[in-house]
Short mmCIF file of C-alpha atoms and ligand atoms in Angstrom, two decimals:
data_model
loop_
_atom_site.label_atom_id
_atom_site.label_comp_id
_atom_site.label_asym_id
_atom_site.label_seq_id
_atom_site.Cartn_x
_atom_site.Cartn_y
_atom_site.Cartn_z
CA MET A 1 -73.77 -141.47 -50.57
CA SER A 2 -70.98 -139.06 -49.73
CA GLY A 3 -68.10 -138.49 -47.41
CA VAL A 4 -65.23 -140.74 -46.48
CA HIS A 5 -64.47 -142.29 -43.12
CA ALA A 6 -60.74 -142.43 -42.62
CA SER A 7 -60.73 -146.14 -42.02
CA PHE A 8 -57.46 -147.02 -43.74
CA PRO A 9 -54.14 -145.90 -42.26
CA VAL A 10 -52.27 -143.45 -44.47
CA THR A 11 -48.54 -142.99 -44.88
CA HIS A 12 -48.30 -139.62 -46.58
CA ASN A 13 -45.96 -139.04 -49.48
CA THR A 14 -43.47 -136.41 -48.37
CA ASN A 15 -42.04 -136.04 -51.86
CA SER A 16 -45.08 -134.98 -53.90
CA GLN A 17 -44.60 -134.90 -57.66
CA LEU A 18 -47.62 -132.65 -58.20
CA LEU A 19 -45.70 -129.46 -58.92
CA SER A 20 -43.61 -131.16 -61.61
CA VAL A 21 -46.64 -132.14 -63.70
CA ASP A 22 -46.84 -130.45 -67.12
CA TRP A 23 -50.63 -130.24 -67.38
CA ASP A 24 -50.54 -129.01 -70.97
CA ASN A 25 -48.60 -132.06 -72.17
CA LEU A 26 -50.02 -134.89 -70.15
CA PRO A 27 -49.37 -138.32 -71.70
CA PHE A 28 -52.18 -140.81 -70.99
CA GLY A 29 -51.39 -143.18 -68.13
CA LYS A 30 -47.70 -142.39 -67.60
CA ILE A 31 -47.86 -139.93 -64.71
CA PHE A 32 -49.05 -141.20 -61.34
CA ALA A 33 -50.46 -139.42 -58.32
CA ASP A 34 -48.68 -139.43 -54.96
CA HIS A 35 -50.46 -142.34 -53.26
CA MET A 36 -51.61 -145.89 -53.81
CA PHE A 37 -53.89 -148.23 -51.94
CA VAL A 38 -52.61 -151.72 -51.11
CA MET A 39 -54.44 -154.62 -49.49
CA GLU A 40 -53.33 -158.25 -49.24
CA TYR A 41 -55.41 -161.41 -49.25
CA ALA A 42 -53.94 -164.18 -47.09
CA ASN A 43 -55.15 -167.04 -44.89
CA GLY A 44 -58.54 -166.90 -46.58
CA ALA A 45 -59.29 -163.25 -45.75
CA TRP A 46 -58.63 -159.69 -46.85
CA GLN A 47 -56.13 -158.11 -44.47
CA GLN A 48 -56.01 -154.48 -43.32
CA GLY A 49 -55.60 -152.20 -46.34
CA GLU A 50 -53.43 -149.09 -46.29
CA ILE A 51 -52.60 -146.02 -48.31
CA LEU A 52 -48.91 -145.66 -49.09
CA PRO A 53 -46.69 -143.34 -51.12
CA PHE A 54 -46.84 -144.40 -54.78
CA GLY A 55 -43.93 -146.71 -55.60
CA PRO A 56 -42.73 -150.10 -56.86
CA ILE A 57 -44.19 -153.38 -55.62
CA ASP A 58 -41.95 -156.31 -54.66
CA MET A 59 -42.37 -159.35 -56.80
CA HIS A 60 -41.19 -162.95 -56.49
CA PRO A 61 -40.06 -164.51 -59.80
CA ALA A 62 -42.55 -167.36 -59.34
CA MET A 63 -45.45 -164.99 -58.63
CA SER A 64 -48.40 -166.88 -60.10
CA ALA A 65 -50.09 -163.91 -61.81
CA ILE A 66 -47.20 -163.57 -64.26
CA HIS A 67 -47.23 -167.25 -65.13
CA TYR A 68 -50.91 -168.10 -65.25
CA GLY A 69 -52.71 -164.80 -65.59
CA GLN A 70 -54.97 -164.51 -62.56
CA SER A 71 -55.13 -160.75 -62.92
CA ILE A 72 -58.10 -158.38 -63.24
CA PHE A 73 -58.60 -154.62 -63.29
CA GLU A 74 -61.07 -151.76 -63.42
CA GLY A 75 -61.00 -148.31 -65.02
CA MET A 76 -62.81 -145.33 -63.50
CA LYS A 77 -62.41 -141.56 -63.29
CA ALA A 78 -62.72 -138.84 -60.64
CA TYR A 79 -63.77 -135.35 -61.75
CA ARG A 80 -63.73 -131.94 -60.10
CA ASN A 81 -67.10 -130.25 -60.56
CA LYS A 82 -67.99 -126.57 -60.78
CA ASP A 83 -68.55 -126.43 -57.00
CA ASN A 84 -64.97 -127.63 -56.48
CA GLU A 85 -66.08 -131.06 -55.27
CA VAL A 86 -64.38 -134.29 -56.35
CA VAL A 87 -66.90 -136.78 -57.70
CA LEU A 88 -67.07 -140.31 -59.09
CA PHE A 89 -69.43 -141.50 -61.80
CA ARG A 90 -71.46 -144.61 -60.90
CA PRO A 91 -68.54 -146.24 -59.02
CA GLU A 92 -70.85 -148.86 -57.54
CA LEU A 93 -71.01 -150.44 -61.01
CA ASN A 94 -67.22 -150.80 -61.07
CA ALA A 95 -67.29 -152.35 -57.60
CA ARG A 96 -69.85 -154.91 -58.74
CA ARG A 97 -68.06 -155.68 -62.00
CA PHE A 98 -64.76 -156.12 -60.16
CA ALA A 99 -66.40 -158.72 -57.93
CA GLU A 100 -67.84 -160.47 -60.99
CA SER A 101 -64.46 -160.47 -62.75
CA ALA A 102 -62.88 -161.92 -59.59
CA ALA A 103 -65.44 -164.72 -59.38
CA ARG A 104 -64.87 -165.69 -63.03
CA MET A 105 -61.10 -165.79 -62.54
CA CYS A 106 -61.35 -167.86 -59.36
CA MET A 107 -60.08 -164.94 -57.26
CA PRO A 108 -61.48 -163.72 -53.93
CA GLU A 109 -64.19 -161.07 -54.27
CA ILE A 110 -63.78 -157.74 -52.55
CA PRO A 111 -66.99 -156.67 -50.81
CA GLU A 112 -68.39 -153.79 -52.88
CA GLU A 113 -68.48 -151.42 -49.90
CA LEU A 114 -64.83 -152.12 -49.14
CA PHE A 115 -63.85 -151.51 -52.76
CA LEU A 116 -65.72 -148.18 -52.79
CA GLN A 117 -64.27 -147.15 -49.46
CA ALA A 118 -60.75 -147.81 -50.72
CA VAL A 119 -61.30 -145.90 -53.99
CA LYS A 120 -62.88 -142.95 -52.19
CA GLN A 121 -60.27 -142.62 -49.49
CA LEU A 122 -57.42 -142.90 -51.99
CA VAL A 123 -58.99 -140.30 -54.29
CA ALA A 124 -59.60 -138.01 -51.31
CA THR A 125 -55.92 -138.42 -50.33
CA ASP A 126 -54.86 -137.49 -53.88
CA ALA A 127 -57.65 -134.89 -54.26
CA ASN A 128 -55.25 -132.09 -55.25
CA TRP A 129 -54.43 -134.18 -58.35
CA VAL A 130 -57.99 -133.75 -59.62
CA THR A 131 -57.96 -130.53 -61.62
CA ASN A 132 -61.00 -128.61 -62.81
CA LYS A 133 -59.48 -128.03 -66.26
CA PRO A 134 -62.21 -128.92 -68.75
CA GLY A 135 -61.87 -132.46 -70.06
CA TYR A 136 -59.32 -133.48 -67.42
CA ALA A 137 -59.86 -136.23 -64.86
CA LEU A 138 -58.01 -138.49 -62.47
CA TYR A 139 -58.01 -141.95 -64.02
CA ILE A 140 -58.35 -144.60 -61.31
CA ARG A 141 -56.94 -148.06 -61.88
CA PRO A 142 -57.91 -150.70 -59.28
CA PHE A 143 -56.35 -154.11 -59.97
CA MET A 144 -55.86 -157.47 -58.30
CA PHE A 145 -53.36 -160.21 -59.03
CA ALA A 146 -52.28 -163.60 -57.70
CA THR A 147 -49.15 -163.59 -55.54
CA ASP A 148 -48.47 -167.23 -54.64
CA GLU A 149 -44.78 -167.98 -54.98
CA PHE A 150 -45.39 -171.27 -56.71
CA VAL A 151 -44.91 -172.54 -60.25
CA GLY A 152 -47.80 -174.95 -60.28
CA ILE A 153 -51.17 -174.37 -61.81
CA LYS A 154 -53.95 -173.90 -59.27
CA PRO A 155 -55.90 -170.93 -57.95
CA SER A 156 -53.53 -168.82 -55.90
CA ASP A 157 -54.01 -168.63 -52.13
CA ASN A 158 -52.60 -165.11 -51.92
CA TYR A 159 -53.53 -161.94 -53.77
CA LYS A 160 -52.74 -158.26 -53.81
CA PHE A 161 -55.32 -155.55 -54.48
CA VAL A 162 -53.85 -152.21 -55.50
CA ILE A 163 -55.30 -148.90 -56.67
CA ILE A 164 -53.23 -146.28 -58.48
CA ASN A 165 -54.30 -142.89 -59.85
CA SER A 166 -53.15 -141.17 -63.03
CA PRO A 167 -54.10 -137.64 -64.08
CA VAL A 168 -55.30 -137.64 -67.70
CA GLY A 169 -55.98 -134.86 -70.14
CA ALA A 170 -58.78 -134.02 -72.47
CA TYR A 171 -59.29 -137.02 -74.70
CA TYR A 172 -59.16 -135.24 -78.07
CA ALA A 173 -60.79 -138.24 -79.64
CA GLU A 174 -59.94 -138.02 -83.26
CA PRO A 175 -62.94 -139.69 -84.86
CA VAL A 176 -61.95 -143.33 -85.11
CA ARG A 177 -61.43 -145.52 -88.13
CA VAL A 178 -62.41 -149.09 -87.32
CA LYS A 179 -61.98 -152.38 -89.14
CA ILE A 180 -64.41 -155.27 -88.89
CA GLU A 181 -62.37 -158.28 -87.75
CA GLU A 182 -63.44 -161.56 -89.33
CA HIS A 183 -60.53 -163.81 -88.39
CA TYR A 184 -59.20 -163.09 -84.90
CA THR A 185 -61.41 -163.29 -81.83
CA ARG A 186 -61.54 -161.24 -78.64
CA ALA A 187 -63.85 -163.50 -76.67
CA ALA A 188 -65.59 -166.81 -77.18
CA GLU A 189 -68.77 -168.02 -75.55
CA GLY A 190 -67.91 -169.71 -72.29
CA GLY A 191 -64.66 -167.73 -72.12
CA VAL A 192 -63.70 -164.70 -70.05
CA GLY A 193 -64.80 -161.84 -72.33
CA ARG A 194 -67.22 -160.49 -69.76
CA ALA A 195 -64.47 -160.16 -67.16
CA LYS A 196 -61.95 -157.32 -67.19
CA ALA A 197 -59.23 -159.96 -67.13
CA ALA A 198 -55.72 -158.85 -68.08
CA GLY A 199 -55.21 -161.64 -70.62
CA ASN A 200 -58.09 -160.42 -72.80
CA TYR A 201 -56.10 -157.29 -73.58
CA GLY A 202 -52.83 -159.10 -74.22
CA ALA A 203 -54.61 -161.34 -76.71
CA SER A 204 -56.09 -158.39 -78.60
CA LEU A 205 -52.78 -156.62 -79.25
CA TYR A 206 -51.65 -158.61 -82.26
CA PRO A 207 -54.83 -158.33 -84.35
CA ALA A 208 -55.07 -154.65 -83.34
CA LYS A 209 -51.48 -154.11 -84.51
CA LEU A 210 -52.29 -155.65 -87.90
CA ALA A 211 -55.26 -153.29 -88.25
CA GLN A 212 -53.12 -150.30 -87.26
CA GLN A 213 -50.64 -151.22 -89.98
CA GLN A 214 -53.55 -150.90 -92.40
CA GLY A 215 -54.36 -147.41 -91.13
CA PHE A 216 -57.14 -148.22 -88.66
CA HIS A 217 -57.27 -147.18 -85.02
CA GLN A 218 -59.29 -150.08 -83.73
CA LEU A 219 -61.04 -153.32 -84.51
CA VAL A 220 -64.70 -154.11 -84.39
CA TRP A 221 -64.85 -157.55 -82.82
CA THR A 222 -67.32 -160.09 -84.15
CA ASP A 223 -68.57 -163.36 -82.65
CA ALA A 224 -65.96 -166.11 -82.45
CA LYS A 225 -68.02 -168.80 -84.19
CA THR A 226 -69.36 -167.14 -87.33
CA HIS A 227 -67.86 -163.63 -87.42
CA THR A 228 -71.22 -162.33 -88.59
CA PHE A 229 -72.42 -160.57 -85.42
CA ILE A 230 -70.91 -157.38 -84.06
CA GLU A 231 -69.76 -157.37 -80.43
CA GLU A 232 -67.53 -154.45 -79.39
CA SER A 233 -65.03 -151.94 -80.72
CA GLY A 234 -61.53 -152.17 -79.26
CA THR A 235 -61.98 -151.71 -75.52
CA MET A 236 -65.27 -149.89 -75.91
CA ASN A 237 -68.84 -151.00 -76.35
CA ILE A 238 -70.37 -150.10 -79.71
CA VAL A 239 -73.58 -148.21 -80.42
CA PHE A 240 -75.31 -147.39 -83.73
CA VAL A 241 -78.09 -144.99 -84.72
CA MET A 242 -80.41 -145.98 -87.58
CA ASP A 243 -83.98 -144.82 -88.30
CA ASN A 244 -83.55 -142.49 -85.30
CA LYS A 245 -83.25 -145.58 -83.11
CA ILE A 246 -80.32 -146.62 -80.95
CA ILE A 247 -79.17 -150.11 -81.85
CA THR A 248 -76.52 -152.03 -79.91
CA PRO A 249 -75.45 -155.66 -79.50
CA THR A 250 -77.24 -157.44 -76.68
CA GLU A 251 -75.03 -158.40 -73.75
CA ASP A 252 -76.78 -161.73 -73.22
CA ALA A 253 -73.75 -163.63 -74.45
CA ASP A 254 -70.83 -163.67 -72.03
CA THR A 255 -68.50 -162.33 -74.71
CA ILE A 256 -69.24 -158.63 -74.23
CA LEU A 257 -67.89 -156.50 -71.40
CA ARG A 258 -70.78 -154.79 -69.63
CA GLY A 259 -69.74 -151.17 -69.75
CA THR A 260 -70.99 -148.41 -67.47
CA THR A 261 -70.84 -145.86 -70.29
CA LYS A 262 -73.03 -147.87 -72.64
CA LYS A 263 -75.49 -148.67 -69.85
CA THR A 264 -75.69 -144.94 -69.12
CA VAL A 265 -76.17 -144.09 -72.80
CA LEU A 266 -79.07 -146.52 -73.07
CA GLU A 267 -80.71 -145.33 -69.84
CA LEU A 268 -80.44 -141.73 -70.99
CA ALA A 269 -81.83 -142.49 -74.44
CA ARG A 270 -84.80 -144.36 -72.94
CA HIS A 271 -85.37 -141.49 -70.52
CA TRP A 272 -85.49 -139.07 -73.46
CA GLY A 273 -87.90 -141.29 -75.37
CA ILE A 274 -85.40 -142.39 -78.02
CA PRO A 275 -86.18 -145.99 -79.04
CA VAL A 276 -83.47 -148.47 -78.02
CA GLU A 277 -82.94 -151.92 -79.52
CA GLU A 278 -80.61 -154.28 -77.69
CA ARG A 279 -80.35 -157.28 -79.96
CA LYS A 280 -77.99 -159.24 -82.15
CA VAL A 281 -76.53 -156.84 -84.73
CA THR A 282 -75.18 -158.33 -87.94
CA VAL A 283 -72.15 -157.09 -89.82
CA ALA A 284 -74.23 -157.33 -93.02
CA GLU A 285 -76.95 -154.96 -91.84
CA ILE A 286 -74.45 -152.37 -90.60
CA ILE A 287 -72.47 -152.44 -93.85
CA GLU A 288 -75.66 -152.24 -95.88
CA ALA A 289 -76.94 -149.32 -93.77
CA ALA A 290 -73.57 -147.53 -93.93
CA LYS A 291 -73.47 -147.80 -97.72
CA SER A 292 -77.04 -146.68 -98.25
CA GLY A 293 -76.67 -143.73 -95.89
CA LYS A 294 -79.15 -145.20 -93.42
CA LEU A 295 -76.52 -145.46 -90.69
CA GLN A 296 -76.76 -142.03 -89.05
CA GLU A 297 -74.22 -142.50 -86.27
CA ALA A 298 -71.81 -145.03 -84.82
CA PHE A 299 -69.71 -144.62 -81.71
CA GLY A 300 -67.67 -146.41 -79.10
CA ALA A 301 -68.70 -146.00 -75.44
CA GLY A 302 -66.19 -146.31 -72.60
CA THR A 303 -64.79 -144.48 -69.59
CA ALA A 304 -61.62 -143.21 -71.35
CA ALA A 305 -63.28 -141.29 -74.20
CA THR A 306 -66.92 -141.41 -73.00
CA ILE A 307 -68.23 -141.21 -76.57
CA ALA A 308 -65.79 -141.91 -79.43
CA PRO A 309 -67.40 -141.18 -82.80
CA ILE A 310 -66.60 -143.65 -85.57
CA ALA A 311 -65.69 -141.87 -88.82
CA LEU A 312 -65.02 -144.83 -91.09
CA ILE A 313 -65.68 -148.56 -91.17
CA GLY A 314 -63.33 -150.91 -93.00
CA TYR A 315 -64.90 -154.13 -94.21
CA ARG A 316 -62.84 -156.55 -96.33
CA ASP A 317 -61.47 -154.34 -99.12
CA GLU A 318 -63.95 -151.52 -98.64
CA LYS A 319 -63.77 -148.34 -96.59
CA ILE A 320 -67.11 -146.77 -95.86
CA MET A 321 -67.31 -143.20 -94.58
CA LEU A 322 -69.99 -142.38 -92.03
CA PRO A 323 -71.88 -139.06 -91.84
CA ALA A 324 -70.07 -135.87 -90.79
CA LEU A 325 -69.64 -135.40 -87.03
CA GLU A 326 -71.71 -132.21 -86.86
CA THR A 327 -74.78 -134.15 -88.02
CA ARG A 328 -74.63 -136.65 -85.17
CA GLU A 329 -77.37 -135.23 -83.03
CA ILE A 330 -77.88 -138.12 -80.65
CA SER A 331 -74.25 -138.77 -79.72
CA LEU A 332 -73.52 -135.05 -79.40
CA ARG A 333 -76.50 -134.63 -77.11
CA ILE A 334 -75.53 -137.62 -74.98
CA LYS A 335 -71.90 -136.48 -74.68
CA ALA A 336 -72.93 -132.96 -73.69
CA HIS A 337 -75.34 -134.30 -71.09
CA LEU A 338 -72.80 -136.66 -69.51
CA ASP A 339 -70.14 -133.93 -69.40
CA GLY A 340 -72.71 -131.62 -67.82
CA VAL A 341 -73.70 -134.09 -65.12
CA LYS A 342 -70.06 -134.73 -64.22
CA SER A 343 -69.20 -131.02 -64.07
CA GLY A 344 -72.35 -130.21 -62.11
CA GLU A 345 -73.76 -127.92 -64.81
CA ILE A 346 -76.67 -130.32 -65.31
CA ALA A 347 -78.69 -131.65 -62.36
CA ASP A 348 -77.91 -135.28 -61.52
CA THR A 349 -81.53 -136.43 -61.51
CA MET A 350 -80.57 -140.08 -62.15
CA HIS A 351 -78.20 -140.17 -59.11
CA TRP A 352 -75.11 -141.16 -61.05
CA VAL A 353 -72.60 -139.01 -59.23
CA GLN A 354 -71.07 -139.77 -55.82
CA LYS A 355 -69.19 -137.06 -53.96
CA VAL A 356 -65.77 -137.97 -52.56
CA CYS A 357 -64.81 -134.68 -50.90
C1 LIG B 1 -63.71 -151.39 -69.91
C2 LIG B 1 -64.28 -151.89 -71.20
C3 LIG B 1 -65.41 -151.30 -71.80
C4 LIG B 1 -66.04 -150.04 -71.30
O1 LIG B 1 -66.56 -150.10 -70.03
P1 LIG B 1 -66.87 -148.76 -69.21
O2 LIG B 1 -67.39 -149.26 -67.92
O3 LIG B 1 -67.89 -148.00 -69.97
O4 LIG B 1 -65.59 -148.01 -69.11
C5 LIG B 1 -65.93 -151.92 -72.93
N1 LIG B 1 -65.35 -153.00 -73.48
C6 LIG B 1 -64.23 -153.55 -72.96
C7 LIG B 1 -63.66 -154.76 -73.61
C8 LIG B 1 -63.67 -153.01 -71.81
O5 LIG B 1 -62.56 -153.55 -71.31
#
């Protein structure tokens, strides 16, 4: 799939901020590109979407999203490859997940083609914000929220779908120190953990802050009922390497966000003939393996960092160091391959990349 049909009307930003961007000191998520996409849902249907200059959105004080949390989002990136094309990585998976998040939160789904069309045309409009500096990308944030002006609890009748773009720099992922969380819970079975629902992230801030006060970057979430099974790490999926096998928590339960990065890691590993086990992973086995030196690698997988190596695991009063980064053959190989496919240095034989312009 490639190319964009100019199906949404565009009001161009005549006051571009592009030249004022300090590319060498780019804070994550604080600088925004010149345009945004906006589309309203009303009278039971999505209305005509449009691309507008980036700017504030009007808000009624009774807007239902603020009161009752019908609010979902996605996170994706556009890259500029070596042939100077702007590309997206498996955006169809974001489109599908957005629809699934919407369904869970009792919000209207956006047809996947419409979602992709909006993302592509907006990115094409802001294409000069996608630099080819190594490690840089345009972070794309589609989100939808309830806009009924009504303080009463029911599914909203009106919604707004918006997409904004933010240029982001090389994610110099310092290897992360994680703490296994045995008290607080990110997601419970039957809850909304599988959806990228705004409230999930609000609820995680307090336990994450406590861990940061103890010197950790992130939590490793465990199951809500017993706290004995590993689920995710912060806002990334978690992957381990033991006995030269890739081991990762199964996503059968609805408590784990189904990440594109982890899915890609597993597909690549299987393609290369590396054994993959998707199953329940216990805290006990990981701690035991980490202590005995059997745990070769551990990393978080997500769009922001792609692969975030875990340097240390905190468990109760212990801190267990994992093997040196240079020894992590599998994660280094995966990271290099994914970077290569995005930059066009490595052929996209699995058809992961979609050209925008
Ligand atoms: C977004 C997210 C991920 C990673 O998903 P990707 O599609 O790989 O970016 C993992 N876990 C949580 C909780 C997330 O919100």
